[in-house]
mmCIF file of C-alpha atoms and ligand atoms in Angstrom:
data_model
loop_
_atom_site.group_PDB
_atom_site.id
_atom_site.type_symbol
_atom_site.label_atom_id
_atom_site.label_comp_id
_atom_site.label_asym_id
_atom_site.label_seq_id
_atom_site.Cartn_x
_atom_site.Cartn_y
_atom_site.Cartn_z
ATOM 1 C CA MET A 1 89.388 71.586 124.030
ATOM 2 C CA GLN A 2 90.170 70.654 120.508
ATOM 3 C CA ASP A 3 87.666 68.349 118.865
ATOM 4 C CA THR A 4 90.003 65.968 117.088
ATOM 5 C CA ARG A 5 87.068 64.083 115.593
ATOM 6 C CA ARG A 6 85.935 67.082 113.588
ATOM 7 C CA THR A 7 89.033 69.095 112.838
ATOM 8 C CA SER A 8 91.882 67.972 110.710
ATOM 9 C CA LEU A 9 94.807 68.280 113.075
ATOM 10 C CA PHE A 10 97.349 69.101 110.403
ATOM 11 C CA ASP A 11 95.234 71.309 108.146
ATOM 12 C CA LEU A 12 96.663 74.802 107.645
ATOM 13 C CA SER A 13 93.789 76.192 105.550
ATOM 14 C CA GLY A 14 93.061 79.833 106.280
ATOM 15 C CA ARG A 15 96.494 80.397 107.818
ATOM 16 C CA THR A 16 99.197 82.693 106.464
ATOM 17 C CA ALA A 17 102.805 81.596 106.839
ATOM 18 C CA LEU A 18 105.895 83.749 106.422
ATOM 19 C CA VAL A 19 109.025 81.717 105.729
ATOM 20 C CA THR A 20 112.222 83.771 105.784
ATOM 21 C CA GLY A 21 114.975 82.823 103.381
ATOM 22 C CA SER A 22 112.581 80.791 101.268
ATOM 23 C CA ALA A 23 113.634 81.582 97.716
ATOM 24 C CA ARG A 24 115.579 78.302 97.693
ATOM 25 C CA GLY A 25 116.960 75.486 99.805
ATOM 26 C CA ILE A 26 115.279 74.344 103.010
ATOM 27 C CA GLY A 27 113.162 77.508 103.182
ATOM 28 C CA PHE A 28 111.642 76.916 99.752
ATOM 29 C CA SER A 29 110.770 73.316 100.612
ATOM 30 C CA LEU A 30 109.167 74.412 103.870
ATOM 31 C CA ALA A 31 107.105 77.114 102.128
ATOM 32 C CA GLU A 32 106.031 74.577 99.513
ATOM 33 C CA GLY A 33 105.145 72.016 102.193
ATOM 34 C CA LEU A 34 103.082 74.453 104.273
ATOM 35 C CA ALA A 35 101.275 75.579 101.128
ATOM 36 C CA HIS A 36 100.436 71.957 100.257
ATOM 37 C CA ALA A 37 99.006 71.659 103.784
ATOM 38 C CA GLY A 38 96.663 74.547 102.954
ATOM 39 C CA ALA A 39 98.510 77.678 104.096
ATOM 40 C CA ARG A 40 98.918 80.870 102.121
ATOM 41 C CA VAL A 41 102.650 81.470 102.082
ATOM 42 C CA ILE A 42 104.818 84.551 101.945
ATOM 43 C CA VAL A 43 108.188 83.909 100.357
ATOM 44 C CA ASN A 44 111.083 86.065 101.544
ATOM 45 C CA GLY A 45 114.673 86.564 100.491
ATOM 46 C CA THR A 46 117.045 89.462 100.002
ATOM 47 C CA ARG A 47 116.616 89.580 96.205
ATOM 48 C CA ALA A 48 113.292 90.529 94.605
ATOM 49 C CA ASP A 49 114.008 88.528 91.435
ATOM 50 C CA THR A 50 114.689 85.195 93.151
ATOM 51 C CA VAL A 51 111.728 85.740 95.493
ATOM 52 C CA GLU A 52 109.455 86.297 92.486
ATOM 53 C CA GLN A 53 110.822 83.176 90.769
ATOM 54 C CA ALA A 54 110.055 81.112 93.874
ATOM 55 C CA VAL A 55 106.533 82.565 94.044
ATOM 56 C CA GLY A 56 106.132 81.598 90.379
ATOM 57 C CA ARG A 57 107.236 78.010 91.060
ATOM 58 C CA LEU A 58 104.647 77.717 93.842
ATOM 59 C CA GLY A 59 101.917 79.402 91.788
ATOM 60 C CA ALA A 60 102.578 76.958 88.940
ATOM 61 C CA GLN A 61 101.602 74.161 91.343
ATOM 62 C CA GLY A 62 98.336 75.940 92.112
ATOM 63 C CA LEU A 63 99.599 77.042 95.532
ATOM 64 C CA GLU A 64 98.754 80.402 97.090
ATOM 65 C CA ALA A 65 101.940 82.404 97.448
ATOM 66 C CA GLN A 66 103.102 85.994 97.514
ATOM 67 C CA GLY A 67 106.596 87.389 97.878
ATOM 68 C CA ARG A 68 108.353 90.100 99.806
ATOM 69 C CA ALA A 69 112.063 90.808 99.577
ATOM 70 C CA PHE A 70 113.734 92.258 102.669
ATOM 71 C CA ASP A 71 116.870 91.761 104.705
ATOM 72 C CA VAL A 72 115.937 89.946 107.934
ATOM 73 C CA THR A 73 118.827 91.636 109.759
ATOM 74 C CA ASP A 74 117.444 95.118 109.004
ATOM 75 C CA GLU A 75 114.967 95.958 111.763
ATOM 76 C CA ALA A 76 113.472 98.942 109.913
ATOM 77 C CA ALA A 77 112.924 96.923 106.730
ATOM 78 C CA VAL A 78 111.265 94.106 108.681
ATOM 79 C CA ALA A 79 109.002 96.556 110.554
ATOM 80 C CA GLU A 80 108.032 98.193 107.271
ATOM 81 C CA ALA A 81 107.078 94.838 105.734
ATOM 82 C CA PHE A 82 104.801 94.037 108.676
ATOM 83 C CA GLU A 83 103.263 97.531 108.583
ATOM 84 C CA GLN A 84 102.427 97.114 104.921
ATOM 85 C CA TRP A 85 100.842 93.730 105.611
ATOM 86 C CA ASP A 86 98.789 95.406 108.364
ATOM 87 C CA THR A 87 97.385 97.921 105.911
ATOM 88 C CA LYS A 88 96.500 95.129 103.468
ATOM 89 C CA GLY A 89 94.918 92.971 106.153
ATOM 90 C CA VAL A 90 97.598 90.280 105.872
ATOM 91 C CA GLN A 91 98.101 88.528 109.223
ATOM 92 C CA VAL A 92 101.100 86.301 109.782
ATOM 93 C CA ASP A 93 99.789 83.291 111.736
ATOM 94 C CA ILE A 94 102.858 81.116 111.243
ATOM 95 C CA LEU A 95 106.454 82.345 111.110
ATOM 96 C CA ILE A 96 109.375 80.163 110.146
ATOM 97 C CA ASN A 97 112.682 81.848 110.941
ATOM 98 C CA ASN A 98 114.734 79.991 108.389
ATOM 99 C CA ALA A 99 117.071 82.583 106.840
ATOM 100 C CA GLY A 100 120.656 81.642 107.436
ATOM 101 C CA ILE A 101 124.178 81.773 106.069
ATOM 102 C CA GLN A 102 127.320 79.783 106.576
ATOM 103 C CA PHE A 103 130.929 81.014 106.590
ATOM 104 C CA ARG A 104 133.637 78.445 107.283
ATOM 105 C CA LYS A 105 136.919 79.615 108.800
ATOM 106 C CA PRO A 106 138.898 78.695 111.918
ATOM 107 C CA LEU A 107 138.099 81.013 114.845
ATOM 108 C CA VAL A 108 141.673 82.311 115.058
ATOM 109 C CA GLU A 109 141.389 83.592 111.485
ATOM 110 C CA LEU A 110 137.792 84.806 111.627
ATOM 111 C CA GLU A 111 137.294 88.563 111.195
ATOM 112 C CA LEU A 112 134.933 90.197 113.672
ATOM 113 C CA SER A 113 132.821 91.483 110.776
ATOM 114 C CA ASP A 114 132.295 87.918 109.498
ATOM 115 C CA TRP A 115 131.465 86.675 112.996
ATOM 116 C CA GLN A 116 128.913 89.499 113.292
ATOM 117 C CA ARG A 117 127.382 88.787 109.887
ATOM 118 C CA VAL A 118 126.840 85.119 110.769
ATOM 119 C CA ILE A 119 125.389 85.903 114.207
ATOM 120 C CA ASP A 120 123.110 88.606 112.780
ATOM 121 C CA THR A 121 121.754 86.477 109.965
ATOM 122 C CA ASN A 122 121.326 83.199 111.860
ATOM 123 C CA LEU A 123 120.327 84.405 115.329
ATOM 124 C CA THR A 124 119.499 88.106 115.610
ATOM 125 C CA SER A 125 117.185 87.914 112.590
ATOM 126 C CA ALA A 126 114.963 85.417 114.426
ATOM 127 C CA PHE A 127 114.530 87.954 117.234
ATOM 128 C CA ILE A 128 113.894 90.837 114.824
ATOM 129 C CA VAL A 129 111.235 89.059 112.757
ATOM 130 C CA ALA A 130 109.582 87.190 115.632
ATOM 131 C CA LYS A 131 109.274 90.412 117.615
ATOM 132 C CA GLN A 132 107.087 91.920 114.875
ATOM 133 C CA ALA A 133 105.087 88.733 114.371
ATOM 134 C CA ALA A 134 104.536 87.974 118.065
ATOM 135 C CA ARG A 135 103.479 91.532 118.927
ATOM 136 C CA ARG A 136 100.669 91.195 116.422
ATOM 137 C CA MET A 137 99.716 87.649 117.462
ATOM 138 C CA ILE A 138 99.478 88.847 121.065
ATOM 139 C CA GLY A 139 97.577 92.005 120.070
ATOM 140 C CA ARG A 140 95.042 90.059 118.007
ATOM 141 C CA GLY A 141 94.584 87.511 120.761
ATOM 142 C CA THR A 142 94.776 84.738 118.183
ATOM 143 C CA GLY A 143 98.054 83.168 119.221
ATOM 144 C CA GLY A 144 100.250 81.714 116.508
ATOM 145 C CA LYS A 145 103.160 79.518 115.612
ATOM 146 C CA ILE A 146 106.840 80.334 115.517
ATOM 147 C CA ILE A 147 109.311 77.800 114.181
ATOM 148 C CA ASN A 148 113.008 78.582 114.371
ATOM 149 C CA ILE A 149 115.543 76.619 112.376
ATOM 150 C CA GLY A 150 118.366 75.293 114.523
ATOM 151 C CA SER A 151 121.016 72.806 113.492
ATOM 152 C CA LEU A 152 123.039 69.865 114.747
ATOM 153 C CA THR A 153 125.336 72.664 115.861
ATOM 154 C CA SER A 154 122.628 73.703 118.347
ATOM 155 C CA GLU A 155 124.022 70.691 120.265
ATOM 156 C CA GLY A 156 127.574 70.085 119.172
ATOM 157 C CA ALA A 157 130.448 71.989 117.613
ATOM 158 C CA ARG A 158 132.360 71.343 114.439
ATOM 159 C CA ALA A 159 135.702 72.974 113.661
ATOM 160 C CA THR A 160 135.576 75.932 111.224
ATOM 161 C CA VAL A 161 131.948 76.902 111.884
ATOM 162 C CA GLY A 162 132.305 78.601 115.289
ATOM 163 C CA ALA A 163 130.109 81.630 114.661
ATOM 164 C CA TYR A 164 127.391 79.451 113.132
ATOM 165 C CA THR A 165 127.619 77.080 116.108
ATOM 166 C CA ALA A 166 127.283 79.965 118.566
ATOM 167 C CA ALA A 167 124.321 81.326 116.609
ATOM 168 C CA LYS A 168 122.517 77.983 116.360
ATOM 169 C CA GLY A 169 123.081 77.260 120.047
ATOM 170 C CA GLY A 170 121.527 80.672 120.601
ATOM 171 C CA VAL A 171 118.549 79.763 118.403
ATOM 172 C CA LYS A 172 117.773 76.834 120.691
ATOM 173 C CA MET A 173 117.768 79.044 123.793
ATOM 174 C CA LEU A 174 115.976 81.925 122.063
ATOM 175 C CA THR A 175 113.222 79.430 121.234
ATOM 176 C CA ARG A 176 112.869 78.672 124.940
ATOM 177 C CA ALA A 177 112.901 82.385 125.774
ATOM 178 C CA MET A 178 110.075 82.946 123.281
ATOM 179 C CA SER A 179 108.059 80.162 124.920
ATOM 180 C CA ALA A 180 108.657 81.613 128.361
ATOM 181 C CA GLU A 181 107.204 84.952 127.298
ATOM 182 C CA TRP A 182 104.595 84.017 124.699
ATOM 183 C CA ALA A 183 103.108 80.610 125.578
ATOM 184 C CA ALA A 184 100.435 82.232 127.738
ATOM 185 C CA ALA A 185 99.307 84.146 124.638
ATOM 186 C CA ASN A 186 98.790 80.797 122.875
ATOM 187 C CA ILE A 187 101.921 81.128 120.776
ATOM 188 C CA GLN A 188 103.829 77.904 120.333
ATOM 189 C CA ALA A 189 107.516 78.589 119.657
ATOM 190 C CA ASN A 190 109.537 75.549 118.701
ATOM 191 C CA ALA A 191 112.584 74.750 116.614
ATOM 192 C CA ILE A 192 113.631 72.192 114.053
ATOM 193 C CA GLY A 193 117.236 71.001 114.054
ATOM 194 C CA PRO A 194 118.032 69.662 110.600
ATOM 195 C CA GLY A 195 120.871 67.212 110.160
ATOM 196 C CA TYR A 196 123.120 67.417 107.109
ATOM 197 C CA ILE A 197 120.778 68.265 104.252
ATOM 198 C CA LEU A 198 121.382 68.367 100.496
ATOM 199 C CA THR A 199 121.261 72.130 99.861
ATOM 200 C CA ASP A 200 123.241 74.750 97.958
ATOM 201 C CA MET A 201 124.651 75.975 101.278
ATOM 202 C CA ASN A 202 126.277 72.581 101.771
ATOM 203 C CA GLN A 203 127.403 72.033 98.154
ATOM 204 C CA ALA A 204 131.099 72.352 99.007
ATOM 205 C CA LEU A 205 130.669 69.715 101.724
ATOM 206 C CA ILE A 206 128.650 67.400 99.469
ATOM 207 C CA ASP A 207 131.393 67.616 96.814
ATOM 208 C CA ASN A 208 134.110 66.852 99.358
ATOM 209 C CA ALA A 209 134.523 63.054 99.348
ATOM 210 C CA ALA A 210 135.932 62.883 102.878
ATOM 211 C CA PHE A 211 133.112 65.017 104.272
ATOM 212 C CA ASP A 212 130.494 63.043 102.380
ATOM 213 C CA ALA A 213 131.909 59.811 103.834
ATOM 214 C CA TRP A 214 131.859 61.366 107.335
ATOM 215 C CA VAL A 215 128.185 62.339 106.989
ATOM 216 C CA LYS A 216 127.261 58.866 105.745
ATOM 217 C CA SER A 217 129.191 57.083 108.500
ATOM 218 C CA SER A 218 128.092 59.389 111.354
ATOM 219 C CA ASN A 219 124.362 58.882 111.207
ATOM 220 C CA PRO A 220 122.534 55.575 111.289
ATOM 221 C CA SER A 221 120.520 56.447 108.178
ATOM 222 C CA GLN A 222 123.864 56.515 106.309
ATOM 223 C CA ARG A 223 122.787 59.298 103.978
ATOM 224 C CA TRP A 224 122.223 63.028 103.689
ATOM 225 C CA GLY A 225 118.705 64.348 104.282
ATOM 226 C CA LYS A 226 116.566 65.987 101.635
ATOM 227 C CA PRO A 227 114.949 69.410 102.247
ATOM 228 C CA GLU A 228 111.460 67.946 101.810
ATOM 229 C CA GLU A 229 112.113 65.559 104.692
ATOM 230 C CA LEU A 230 111.782 68.545 107.050
ATOM 231 C CA VAL A 231 108.257 69.329 105.871
ATOM 232 C CA GLY A 232 106.354 66.866 108.090
ATOM 233 C CA THR A 233 107.859 68.305 111.263
ATOM 234 C CA ALA A 234 107.227 71.868 110.062
ATOM 235 C CA VAL A 235 103.565 71.140 109.280
ATOM 236 C CA TYR A 236 103.164 69.483 112.685
ATOM 237 C CA LEU A 237 104.709 72.464 114.492
ATOM 238 C CA ALA A 238 102.628 74.896 112.397
ATOM 239 C CA SER A 239 99.349 73.108 113.060
ATOM 240 C CA ALA A 240 96.821 72.492 115.808
ATOM 241 C CA ALA A 241 98.472 69.094 116.341
ATOM 242 C CA SER A 242 101.204 70.812 118.394
ATOM 243 C CA SER A 243 98.954 73.093 120.475
ATOM 244 C CA TYR A 244 100.629 72.052 123.789
ATOM 245 C CA VAL A 245 104.171 71.642 122.465
ATOM 246 C CA ASN A 246 106.364 74.596 123.350
ATOM 247 C CA GLY A 247 110.050 75.472 123.577
ATOM 248 C CA GLN A 248 111.203 72.239 121.972
ATOM 249 C CA ILE A 249 113.808 71.605 119.329
ATOM 250 C CA ILE A 250 113.037 68.560 117.215
ATOM 251 C CA TYR A 251 116.037 67.104 115.414
ATOM 252 C CA VAL A 252 115.375 65.779 111.948
ATOM 253 C CA ASP A 253 118.792 64.270 111.471
ATOM 254 C CA GLY A 254 118.384 60.639 110.430
ATOM 255 C CA GLY A 255 119.263 59.640 113.988
ATOM 256 C CA TRP A 256 122.645 61.409 114.122
ATOM 257 C CA LEU A 257 122.337 62.685 117.691
ATOM 258 C CA ALA A 258 121.006 59.363 118.966
ATOM 259 C CA VAL A 259 124.187 57.386 118.339
ATOM 260 C CA LEU A 260 127.856 57.285 119.342
HETATM 261 C C1 GCO B 314 128.464 72.825 108.188
HETATM 262 C C2 GCO B 314 127.101 72.877 107.574
HETATM 263 C C3 GCO B 314 126.085 72.899 108.652
HETATM 264 C C4 GCO B 314 124.996 71.944 108.542
HETATM 265 C C5 GCO B 314 123.869 71.896 109.437
HETATM 266 C C6 GCO B 314 123.914 70.721 110.330
HETATM 267 O O1 GCO B 314 129.342 73.492 107.683
HETATM 268 O O2 GCO B 314 128.645 72.065 109.154
HETATM 269 O O3 GCO B 314 126.909 73.946 106.701
HETATM 270 O O4 GCO B 314 125.983 74.054 109.253
HETATM 271 O O5 GCO B 314 124.548 71.725 107.268
HETATM 272 O O6 GCO B 314 123.558 73.087 110.068
HETATM 273 O O7 GCO B 314 122.808 70.660 111.100
#
């Protein structure tokens, strides 16, 4: 039993967190937030230069960060990264599967290759990276934390983002599948479903006056979310505070899904 009088429930000191797709956007904010909660973080992205810049921005705040560029859809590259961490004694205790892309096109015009790219990056990557992380968590007997990033589209569809919607619906169910297989090994696998957040990925939507008005009128908070507003939920799901929470998706959406 956890002694809540003596342990700080949300303290991540001594833990190592890998956040995929964390050179910018939501991923960067999550890496920064976990580091402020005490974790050592590993920044990941596809480009070594942007990963190093992000590590530099964290280091400048006195946070403990290292970087590793790899493509989360490339199983061999992911396996190699984990093998190298093994040899250096780096253990991933917390994994945030955040890497994602968007590609907006009506389904009847969508090329199969673009569908595949979106599914691979947003859904299959979570399987590829979590497989490596969970194998080690199970092998060590330490358990661990896996946080997948879903979306409002884990629940509802929006025209022009069909592949993304299919992928994010899949992320919700993959999270449950992970719980089904790994909860007994003391791994808590949960998801966060962000609402519409002010990120580079959404810049075209933010700049579109009609879309901006739709976002502001569709959720009771009447505004877009900020990446740092996802941090509290991520720290909770990465910490001892969520030791009996498993297979859930927590929407951080300003109340969007609660209203008609
Ligand atoms: C879109 C956006 C989204 C959202 C987000 C909502 O085109 O609808 O890019 O995918 O920002 O995922 O939760």
